[in-house]
mmCIF file of C-alpha atoms and ligand atoms in Angstrom:
data_model
loop_
_atom_site.group_PDB
_atom_site.id
_atom_site.type_symbol
_atom_site.label_atom_id
_atom_site.label_comp_id
_atom_site.label_asym_id
_atom_site.label_seq_id
_atom_site.Cartn_x
_atom_site.Cartn_y
_atom_site.Cartn_z
ATOM 1 C CA MET A 1 -7.127 -11.897 11.252
ATOM 2 C CA THR A 2 -3.953 -11.414 10.678
ATOM 3 C CA SER A 3 -2.183 -14.446 10.800
ATOM 4 C CA LEU A 4 1.366 -15.324 10.298
ATOM 5 C CA GLN A 5 3.722 -18.120 10.336
ATOM 6 C CA GLU A 6 6.737 -17.474 13.728
ATOM 7 C CA ASP A 7 9.150 -16.912 11.604
ATOM 8 C CA THR A 8 7.520 -13.858 9.740
ATOM 9 C CA ILE A 9 6.792 -10.860 11.549
ATOM 10 C CA ILE A 10 5.332 -6.841 10.856
ATOM 11 C CA ARG A 11 7.381 -4.402 12.050
ATOM 12 C CA LYS A 12 7.840 -0.427 11.928
ATOM 13 C CA LEU A 13 10.738 0.696 10.631
ATOM 14 C CA GLY A 14 13.122 2.269 13.332
ATOM 15 C CA PRO A 15 15.022 5.970 12.666
ATOM 16 C CA GLY A 16 18.175 5.293 10.841
ATOM 17 C CA GLU A 17 17.883 1.496 9.506
ATOM 18 C CA ARG A 18 17.320 0.679 5.534
ATOM 19 C CA ILE A 19 14.503 2.154 3.648
ATOM 20 C CA PRO A 20 13.360 -0.584 0.971
ATOM 21 C CA TYR A 21 13.346 1.718 -1.379
ATOM 22 C CA ASP A 22 13.376 -1.524 -4.138
ATOM 23 C CA LEU A 23 10.064 -2.707 -2.477
ATOM 24 C CA LEU A 24 8.194 1.118 -2.116
ATOM 25 C CA LEU A 25 9.365 1.803 -5.663
ATOM 26 C CA LEU A 26 7.031 -1.234 -6.969
ATOM 27 C CA ALA A 27 4.188 0.024 -5.528
ATOM 28 C CA ASP A 28 4.958 3.778 -6.697
ATOM 29 C CA PRO A 29 7.603 4.739 -9.443
ATOM 30 C CA SER A 30 8.051 8.455 -8.656
ATOM 31 C CA ILE A 31 11.307 8.504 -6.502
ATOM 32 C CA VAL A 32 10.220 12.375 -6.335
ATOM 33 C CA ALA A 33 6.204 11.941 -5.375
ATOM 34 C CA MET A 34 7.518 9.318 -2.416
ATOM 35 C CA SER A 35 9.962 11.599 -1.060
ATOM 36 C CA SER A 36 7.432 14.314 -0.738
ATOM 37 C CA TYR A 37 6.057 12.138 1.888
ATOM 38 C CA LEU A 38 7.807 9.686 3.131
ATOM 39 C CA SER A 39 9.757 11.770 5.936
ATOM 40 C CA LEU A 40 6.281 11.993 7.857
ATOM 41 C CA ALA A 41 5.141 8.903 7.414
ATOM 42 C CA GLU A 42 5.231 5.329 9.085
ATOM 43 C CA ILE A 43 7.271 2.591 7.565
ATOM 44 C CA TYR A 44 6.212 -1.034 8.045
ATOM 45 C CA VAL A 45 8.491 -4.383 7.044
ATOM 46 C CA MET A 46 7.182 -7.988 6.663
ATOM 47 C CA GLU A 47 10.370 -9.929 7.114
ATOM 48 C CA GLN A 48 10.684 -13.638 7.401
ATOM 49 C CA ASP A 49 13.866 -15.262 8.452
ATOM 50 C CA GLN A 50 15.031 -11.079 9.145
ATOM 51 C CA GLN A 51 14.786 -10.685 5.556
ATOM 52 C CA VAL A 52 12.424 -8.029 4.103
ATOM 53 C CA ILE A 53 9.481 -9.256 1.868
ATOM 54 C CA GLY A 54 6.883 -6.756 2.195
ATOM 55 C CA THR A 55 6.337 -3.054 3.094
ATOM 56 C CA TYR A 56 3.476 -0.673 3.405
ATOM 57 C CA VAL A 57 3.351 3.180 4.923
ATOM 58 C CA LEU A 58 1.061 4.903 6.827
ATOM 59 C CA LEU A 59 0.285 8.663 6.730
ATOM 60 C CA ALA A 60 -2.318 10.424 8.464
ATOM 61 C CA ASN A 61 -4.528 12.952 6.182
ATOM 62 C CA ASP A 62 -6.481 13.790 9.101
ATOM 63 C CA PRO A 63 -6.876 13.202 12.690
ATOM 64 C CA ASP A 64 -9.714 10.362 10.930
ATOM 65 C CA GLU A 65 -8.241 8.891 8.423
ATOM 66 C CA LEU A 66 -4.719 6.818 7.650
ATOM 67 C CA GLU A 67 -3.741 6.168 4.509
ATOM 68 C CA ILE A 68 -1.662 3.702 3.153
ATOM 69 C CA LYS A 69 0.693 5.303 0.811
ATOM 70 C CA ASN A 70 2.831 1.849 -0.911
ATOM 71 C CA ILE A 71 1.933 -1.389 -0.070
ATOM 72 C CA ALA A 72 4.484 -3.862 -1.954
ATOM 73 C CA VAL A 73 5.462 -7.277 -1.811
ATOM 74 C CA THR A 74 9.008 -8.854 -3.231
ATOM 75 C CA PRO A 75 8.267 -10.252 -6.351
ATOM 76 C CA ALA A 76 8.883 -14.160 -5.555
ATOM 77 C CA TYR A 77 6.847 -13.713 -2.556
ATOM 78 C CA GLN A 78 3.391 -11.922 -4.729
ATOM 79 C CA GLY A 79 0.469 -13.976 -5.127
ATOM 80 C CA LYS A 80 0.736 -16.408 -1.251
ATOM 81 C CA GLY A 81 -1.198 -13.936 0.241
ATOM 82 C CA PHE A 82 1.011 -11.536 2.159
ATOM 83 C CA GLY A 83 -0.959 -8.614 0.752
ATOM 84 C CA LYS A 84 -4.057 -9.424 1.824
ATOM 85 C CA ILE A 85 -1.803 -9.874 5.240
ATOM 86 C CA LEU A 86 -0.065 -6.538 5.104
ATOM 87 C CA LEU A 87 -3.361 -4.958 4.482
ATOM 88 C CA GLN A 88 -5.333 -6.624 7.477
ATOM 89 C CA ASP A 89 -2.218 -5.647 9.754
ATOM 90 C CA ALA A 90 -2.414 -2.228 8.863
ATOM 91 C CA ALA A 91 -6.277 -1.860 9.249
ATOM 92 C CA GLN A 92 -5.645 -3.553 13.087
ATOM 93 C CA ARG A 93 -2.944 -0.364 13.209
ATOM 94 C CA ALA A 94 -5.007 2.443 12.261
ATOM 95 C CA ARG A 95 -7.563 1.105 14.457
ATOM 96 C CA ALA A 96 -5.401 0.629 17.383
ATOM 97 C CA LYS A 97 -4.291 4.665 17.104
ATOM 98 C CA GLY A 98 -7.769 5.386 17.054
ATOM 99 C CA PHE A 99 -8.090 6.092 13.476
ATOM 100 C CA LYS A 100 -12.339 5.954 12.219
ATOM 101 C CA ARG A 101 -11.125 4.928 8.225
ATOM 102 C CA ILE A 102 -8.103 3.843 6.314
ATOM 103 C CA SER A 103 -7.665 4.813 2.514
ATOM 104 C CA ILE A 104 -6.021 3.715 -0.073
ATOM 105 C CA GLY A 105 -5.251 5.034 -3.774
ATOM 106 C CA THR A 106 -4.318 3.191 -6.756
ATOM 107 C CA GLY A 107 -4.786 3.537 -10.640
ATOM 108 C CA ASN A 108 -7.844 2.724 -13.318
ATOM 109 C CA SER A 109 -5.297 0.116 -14.695
ATOM 110 C CA SER A 110 -4.152 -2.077 -11.433
ATOM 111 C CA ILE A 111 -7.256 -4.578 -11.918
ATOM 112 C CA ALA A 112 -5.861 -7.455 -9.310
ATOM 113 C CA GLN A 113 -5.257 -4.181 -6.657
ATOM 114 C CA LEU A 114 -8.975 -3.049 -7.143
ATOM 115 C CA TYR A 115 -9.715 -6.716 -6.249
ATOM 116 C CA LEU A 116 -7.639 -7.401 -3.928
ATOM 117 C CA TYR A 117 -8.612 -3.774 -2.018
ATOM 118 C CA GLN A 118 -12.633 -4.485 -2.417
ATOM 119 C CA ARG A 119 -12.119 -7.890 -0.946
ATOM 120 C CA GLN A 120 -10.628 -6.167 1.794
ATOM 121 C CA GLY A 121 -13.503 -4.333 2.312
ATOM 122 C CA PHE A 122 -11.970 -1.066 0.415
ATOM 123 C CA GLU A 123 -15.082 1.246 -1.209
ATOM 124 C CA ILE A 124 -14.094 3.179 -4.402
ATOM 125 C CA THR A 125 -15.360 6.754 -3.038
ATOM 126 C CA THR A 126 -13.447 9.139 -5.307
ATOM 127 C CA VAL A 127 -11.351 9.213 -9.350
ATOM 128 C CA LYS A 128 -8.799 11.606 -9.667
ATOM 129 C CA LYS A 129 -9.021 11.993 -12.906
ATOM 130 C CA ASP A 130 -5.913 12.646 -15.014
ATOM 131 C CA TYR A 131 -3.741 12.417 -11.817
ATOM 132 C CA PHE A 132 -1.409 9.913 -13.783
ATOM 133 C CA MET A 133 -0.631 12.455 -16.631
ATOM 134 C CA THR A 134 -0.306 15.684 -14.630
ATOM 135 C CA HIS A 135 1.815 13.885 -11.763
ATOM 136 C CA TYR A 136 3.979 11.506 -13.617
ATOM 137 C CA GLN A 137 7.008 12.631 -16.708
ATOM 138 C CA GLU A 138 6.485 8.725 -17.424
ATOM 139 C CA PRO A 139 3.402 7.576 -19.208
ATOM 140 C CA ILE A 140 1.985 4.295 -17.392
ATOM 141 C CA TYR A 141 0.676 1.431 -18.901
ATOM 142 C CA GLU A 142 -0.775 -2.128 -17.092
ATOM 143 C CA ASN A 143 -2.655 -5.013 -18.612
ATOM 144 C CA GLY A 144 -2.999 -2.786 -21.953
ATOM 145 C CA ILE A 145 -4.740 -0.045 -20.295
ATOM 146 C CA GLN A 146 -3.114 3.079 -19.678
ATOM 147 C CA CYS A 147 -2.772 4.169 -15.958
ATOM 148 C CA LYS A 148 -4.543 7.736 -16.093
ATOM 149 C CA HIS A 149 -6.770 7.948 -12.857
ATOM 150 C CA LEU A 150 -6.188 7.977 -9.405
ATOM 151 C CA VAL A 151 -8.907 5.715 -7.698
ATOM 152 C CA MET A 152 -9.495 6.141 -4.112
ATOM 153 C CA LEU A 153 -10.835 3.359 -1.694
ATOM 154 C CA VAL A 154 -11.680 3.325 2.055
ATOM 155 C CA ARG A 155 -12.412 1.164 4.449
ATOM 156 C CA LYS A 156 -14.624 1.980 7.874
ATOM 157 C CA LEU A 157 -13.005 0.812 10.842
ATOM 158 C CA ASN A 158 -15.122 -0.110 13.844
HETATM 159 N N1 COA B 1 -4.716 -10.437 -10.321
HETATM 160 C C1 COA B 1 -5.694 -11.534 -10.223
HETATM 161 N N2 COA B 1 -5.760 -11.158 -8.735
HETATM 162 C C2 COA B 1 -4.377 -11.194 -7.990
HETATM 163 C C3 COA B 1 -3.609 -11.239 -8.240
HETATM 164 C C4 COA B 1 -2.926 -10.866 -9.970
HETATM 165 N N3 COA B 1 -1.698 -10.427 -10.345
HETATM 166 N N4 COA B 1 -2.206 -11.022 -7.875
HETATM 167 C C5 COA B 1 -2.820 -11.338 -6.229
HETATM 168 N N5 COA B 1 -4.173 -11.387 -6.884
HETATM 169 C C6 COA B 1 -5.398 -11.687 -5.988
HETATM 170 C C7 COA B 1 -5.234 -13.123 -5.223
HETATM 171 O O1 COA B 1 -5.489 -14.116 -6.061
HETATM 172 C C8 COA B 1 -5.885 -12.993 -3.377
HETATM 173 O O2 COA B 1 -7.018 -13.155 -4.082
HETATM 174 P P1 COA B 1 -7.911 -14.343 -2.695
HETATM 175 O O3 COA B 1 -7.761 -13.415 -1.656
HETATM 176 O O4 COA B 1 -9.560 -13.905 -3.789
HETATM 177 O O5 COA B 1 -7.057 -15.516 -3.317
HETATM 178 C C9 COA B 1 -5.842 -11.344 -3.493
HETATM 179 O O6 COA B 1 -4.949 -11.476 -4.912
HETATM 180 C C10 COA B 1 -3.911 -11.718 -2.383
HETATM 181 O O7 COA B 1 -3.291 -11.451 -3.319
HETATM 182 P P2 COA B 1 -1.703 -11.391 -2.031
HETATM 183 O O8 COA B 1 -1.447 -13.070 -2.719
HETATM 184 O O9 COA B 1 -2.412 -11.634 -0.709
HETATM 185 O O10 COA B 1 -1.394 -10.453 -3.170
HETATM 186 P P3 COA B 1 -0.076 -10.503 -2.813
HETATM 187 O O11 COA B 1 0.745 -11.068 -1.721
HETATM 188 O O12 COA B 1 0.810 -10.150 -4.436
HETATM 189 O O13 COA B 1 0.083 -8.616 -2.716
HETATM 190 C C11 COA B 1 0.494 -6.636 -3.745
HETATM 191 C C12 COA B 1 -0.398 -7.880 -3.929
HETATM 192 C C13 COA B 1 0.301 -5.710 -4.639
HETATM 193 C C14 COA B 1 1.111 -5.269 -2.767
HETATM 194 C C15 COA B 1 1.426 -6.969 -4.404
HETATM 195 O O14 COA B 1 1.172 -7.520 -5.891
HETATM 196 C C16 COA B 1 2.563 -6.061 -5.648
HETATM 197 O O15 COA B 1 3.753 -5.789 -4.688
HETATM 198 N N6 COA B 1 2.661 -5.744 -6.609
HETATM 199 C C17 COA B 1 3.126 -4.415 -7.213
HETATM 200 C C18 COA B 1 3.173 -3.311 -6.079
HETATM 201 C C19 COA B 1 1.773 -2.802 -6.023
HETATM 202 O O16 COA B 1 1.493 -2.391 -7.417
HETATM 203 N N7 COA B 1 1.201 -1.897 -5.002
HETATM 204 C C20 COA B 1 0.351 -1.594 -5.080
HETATM 205 C C21 COA B 1 0.556 -0.274 -5.380
HETATM 206 S S1 COA B 1 -0.973 0.785 -5.659
#
């Protein structure tokens, strides 16, 4: 269950509100890739004392599946359980909207993210081979591993 302190809320960003690009870019370094779906998606922000400390983006892939496109927590707030709460919040909202599944993609080199998502009930379904080699101009390295493949994970909602 999502449990938040009283001074912390998660809410959908309204039209015309400032988009937290700095945070979104932590999750996806390509502004080109992001701009292809942001206008079709819903952006959620986690705020503490009215300051944005986390975000996630939801995009409907099909009538049954909602994808978390970006999820990020401000670096100073990482490792305190907020990422886990954002994932749980996204799943609750997807369920309430009637979706059967929620999905998320990450790189083969994103070890902490693969750990976190699987701990939160997501299972690897597909691997898009060489996705980051063909869709991103600059090579990406994390944990000393080249980020080449996009790993898709899905959690069933019931
Ligand atoms: N290495 C290993 N484990 C880690 C970790 C790290 N760097 N960071 C978090 N974890 C573990 C925690 O120990 C915790 O495990 P537990 O439940 O067994 O105790 C779990 O992951 C959840 O941690 P949490 O504190 O909720 O995560 P977070 O608030 O740091 O948010 C991210 C996770 C990924 C959203 C955040 O680190 C982030 O914004 N990263 C940069 C953007 C990004 O990579 N987005 C995802 C793109 S696919």
